[in-house]
Every structure is written in C-alpha cells, then in structure tokens.
Coordinates of C-alpha atoms in Angstrom, one line a residue:
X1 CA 94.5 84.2 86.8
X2 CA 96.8 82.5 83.9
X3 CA 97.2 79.7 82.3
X4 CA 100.3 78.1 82.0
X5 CA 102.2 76.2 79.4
X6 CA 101.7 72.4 79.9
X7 CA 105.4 70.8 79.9
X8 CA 105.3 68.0 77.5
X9 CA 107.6 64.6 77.8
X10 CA 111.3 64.8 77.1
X11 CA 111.1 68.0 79.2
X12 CA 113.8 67.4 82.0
X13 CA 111.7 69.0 84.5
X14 CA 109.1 66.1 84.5
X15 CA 112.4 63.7 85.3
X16 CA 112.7 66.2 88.7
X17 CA 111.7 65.1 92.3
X18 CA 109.6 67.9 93.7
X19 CA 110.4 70.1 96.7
X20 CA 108.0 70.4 99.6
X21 CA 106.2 73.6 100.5
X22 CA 107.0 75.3 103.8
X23 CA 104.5 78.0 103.5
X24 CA 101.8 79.2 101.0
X25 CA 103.2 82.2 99.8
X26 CA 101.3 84.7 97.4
X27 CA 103.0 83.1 94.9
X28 CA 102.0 79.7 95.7
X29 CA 98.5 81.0 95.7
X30 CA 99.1 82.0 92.6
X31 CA 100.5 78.9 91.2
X32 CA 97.7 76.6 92.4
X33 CA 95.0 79.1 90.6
X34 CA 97.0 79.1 87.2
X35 CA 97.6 75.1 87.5
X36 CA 93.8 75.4 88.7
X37 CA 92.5 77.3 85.1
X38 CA 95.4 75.5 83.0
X39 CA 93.9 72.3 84.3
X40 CA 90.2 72.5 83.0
X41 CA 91.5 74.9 80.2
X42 CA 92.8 71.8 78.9
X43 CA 90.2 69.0 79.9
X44 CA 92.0 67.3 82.3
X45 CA 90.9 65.8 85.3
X46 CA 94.8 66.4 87.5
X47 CA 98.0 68.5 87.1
X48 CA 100.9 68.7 89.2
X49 CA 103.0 71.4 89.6
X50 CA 106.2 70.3 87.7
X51 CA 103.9 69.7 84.6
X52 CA 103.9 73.7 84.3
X53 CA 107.7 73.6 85.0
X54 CA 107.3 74.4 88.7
X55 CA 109.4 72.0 91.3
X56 CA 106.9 72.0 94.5
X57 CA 104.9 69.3 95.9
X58 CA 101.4 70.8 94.4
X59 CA 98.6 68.4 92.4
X60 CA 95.4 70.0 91.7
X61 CA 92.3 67.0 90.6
X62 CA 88.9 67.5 89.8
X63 CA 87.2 64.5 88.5
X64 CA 83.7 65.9 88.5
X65 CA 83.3 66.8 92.8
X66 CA 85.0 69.8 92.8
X67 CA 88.6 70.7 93.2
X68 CA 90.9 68.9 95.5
X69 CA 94.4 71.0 96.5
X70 CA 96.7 69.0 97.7
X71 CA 99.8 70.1 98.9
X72 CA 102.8 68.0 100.1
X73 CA 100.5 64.9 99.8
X74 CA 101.9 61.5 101.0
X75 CA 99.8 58.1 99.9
X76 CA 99.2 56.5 103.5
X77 CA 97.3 53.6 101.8
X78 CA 95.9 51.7 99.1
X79 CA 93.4 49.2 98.0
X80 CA 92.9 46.5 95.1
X81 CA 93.5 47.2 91.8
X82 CA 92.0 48.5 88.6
X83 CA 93.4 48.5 85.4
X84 CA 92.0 51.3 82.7
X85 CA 93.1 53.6 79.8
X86 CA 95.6 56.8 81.2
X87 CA 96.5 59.9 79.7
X88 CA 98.2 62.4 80.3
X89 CA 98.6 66.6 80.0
X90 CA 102.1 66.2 79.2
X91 CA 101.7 63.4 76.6
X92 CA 98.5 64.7 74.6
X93 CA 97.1 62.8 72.2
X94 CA 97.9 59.1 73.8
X95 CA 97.1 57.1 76.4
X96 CA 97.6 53.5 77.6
X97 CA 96.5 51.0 79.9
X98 CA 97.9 51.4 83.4
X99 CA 97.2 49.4 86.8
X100 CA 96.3 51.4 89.9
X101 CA 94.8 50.9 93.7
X102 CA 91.2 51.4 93.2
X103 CA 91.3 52.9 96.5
X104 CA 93.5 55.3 98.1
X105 CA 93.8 57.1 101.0
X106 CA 96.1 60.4 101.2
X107 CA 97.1 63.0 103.1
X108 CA 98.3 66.3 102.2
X109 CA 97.6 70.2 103.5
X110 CA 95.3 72.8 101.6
X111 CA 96.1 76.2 100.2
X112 CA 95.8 77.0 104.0
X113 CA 98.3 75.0 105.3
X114 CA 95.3 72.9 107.2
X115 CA 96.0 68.9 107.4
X116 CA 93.4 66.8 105.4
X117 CA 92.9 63.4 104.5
X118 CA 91.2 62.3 101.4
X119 CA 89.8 59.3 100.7
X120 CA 89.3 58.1 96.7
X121 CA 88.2 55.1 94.9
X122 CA 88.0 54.2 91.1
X123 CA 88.7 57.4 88.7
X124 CA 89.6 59.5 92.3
X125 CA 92.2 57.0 93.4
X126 CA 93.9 57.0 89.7
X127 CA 94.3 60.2 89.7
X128 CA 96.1 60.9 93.1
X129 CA 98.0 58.1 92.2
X130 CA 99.0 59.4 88.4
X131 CA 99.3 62.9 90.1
X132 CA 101.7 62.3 93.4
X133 CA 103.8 60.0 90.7
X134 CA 104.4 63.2 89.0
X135 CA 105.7 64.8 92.2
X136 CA 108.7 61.9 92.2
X137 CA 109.5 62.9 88.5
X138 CA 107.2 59.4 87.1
X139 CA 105.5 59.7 84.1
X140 CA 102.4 57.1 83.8
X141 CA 104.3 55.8 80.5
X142 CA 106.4 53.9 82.3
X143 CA 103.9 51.9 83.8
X144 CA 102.0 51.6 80.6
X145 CA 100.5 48.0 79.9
X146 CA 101.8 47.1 75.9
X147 CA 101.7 50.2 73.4
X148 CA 100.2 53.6 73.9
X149 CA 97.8 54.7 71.0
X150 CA 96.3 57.8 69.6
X151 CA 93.0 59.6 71.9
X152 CA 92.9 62.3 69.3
X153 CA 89.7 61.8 67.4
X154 CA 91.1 64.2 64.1
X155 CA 94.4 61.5 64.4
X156 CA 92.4 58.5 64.2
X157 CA 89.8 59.4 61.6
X158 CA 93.0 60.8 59.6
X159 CA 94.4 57.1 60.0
X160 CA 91.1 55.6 58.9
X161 CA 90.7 57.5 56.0
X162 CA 94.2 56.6 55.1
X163 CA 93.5 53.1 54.8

C-alpha cells in the first residue's frame, strides 16, 4: 500500500475526538493497511488513525505477536499499574515516564466487522491504552511524569559532545 505522513503535536487533528466506523469500506481497508506499513515503517509498536490525519476510531499495535486491528475499541477493564518510559509517533525524538494498567481488557471489531476481545498485560496493555487515548484527542504528554527527554541517540551524543 502507502505510507502516510505521521501528524506530529501541535497538529489540531490530534486535539479531535474520533468518529466511530459503521462499515469497513474499501477505503477503510485501505487506511488500516497504510497506518499498517506507516506503523513499522517508522518503528513503532501502535498508531491510531488521527495520527495520519484521519478522524475514525482505528488503532493498529504490534508489539512483537503480530498485528492487532482494532476498530471502535472500548477499554472494558483494567488492572494494577506500571509506570515506564512512552513515546510517541507524533512526538519523535522524546519520551517520558507515564503510569498505565498493566493489564487491560478491550473490546473492539476487526477489519471484518467481527466482535473481539483482547486481553494485554505489560507493553500490550500500554499500548491499547496510549493508542485508544489517541482516539479521545489525548496525547501521552499530558500524562507525562516530570520532563520528557531526548530518545534520539544522534541528539544525545550531539549533547555529550557539546559538553
């Protein structure tokens, strides 16, 4: 398919509430394949539709099991906590420390409309979480624990050298 141009923060349509999906269209097929190859294009382990300037209710996460779809997903529960480092597609180049369930339990429909639930824990459960925030117009920053710092290894050996 195509990748897609990664929105990055300040863009108002990461600030947007999502729209639900009614029906996978060919064009909604065609969405989830481009967010699909923009995702691991870029190294990232989730993207959500608005993050390629698209308003619908799509995440697409793939932490090393395969691909999940999840469309029109609703978070039906959650479990403990873990706190980690977060980045982001949309913010490249930083991350911060942000609290999540380490479980979760969601349910959304495929690319075939079919009903699933998916169960996560640890890296899983972040990313659903990190993901369906997306979908209500949330970045992770603003649950960011103290300061977010630089991921980019050329940026932080340009810092060192500086010193």
């Amino acid at each position: 398919m195509a990748l897609r141009q990664v929105r990055i923060m300040g863009d108002p349509v990461l600030e947007k509430k999502c729209r639900e999906v009614k029906e996978v269209t060919p064009k909604i097929r065609e969405l989830i394949e481009d967010m699909l190859d923009t995702m691991y294009e870029a190294q990232g382990v989730g993207l959500a539709a608005p993050q390629v300037g698209v308003l619908r209710r799509i995440v697409v996460i793939d932490v090393g099991e395969g691909p999940y779809v999840m469309i029109n997903p609703v978070i039906e529960a959650t479990e403990g906590s873990q706190t980690g480092s977060e980045g982001c597609l949309s913010l490249p180049g930083q991350a911060g420390t942000v609290t999540r369930p380490n479980y979760v339990k969601v349910r959304a429909f495929d690319e075939n409309m079919d009903e699933f639930v998916l169960e996560g824990t640890e890296l899983l459960a972040r990313a659903i979480c990190h993901e369906c925030d997306h979908l209500e117009g949330i970045m992770y920053v603003s649950k960011v624990e103290g300061d977010l710092y630089d991921t980019d290894p050329d940026l932080i050996d340009a810092e060192d050298s500086e010193e």
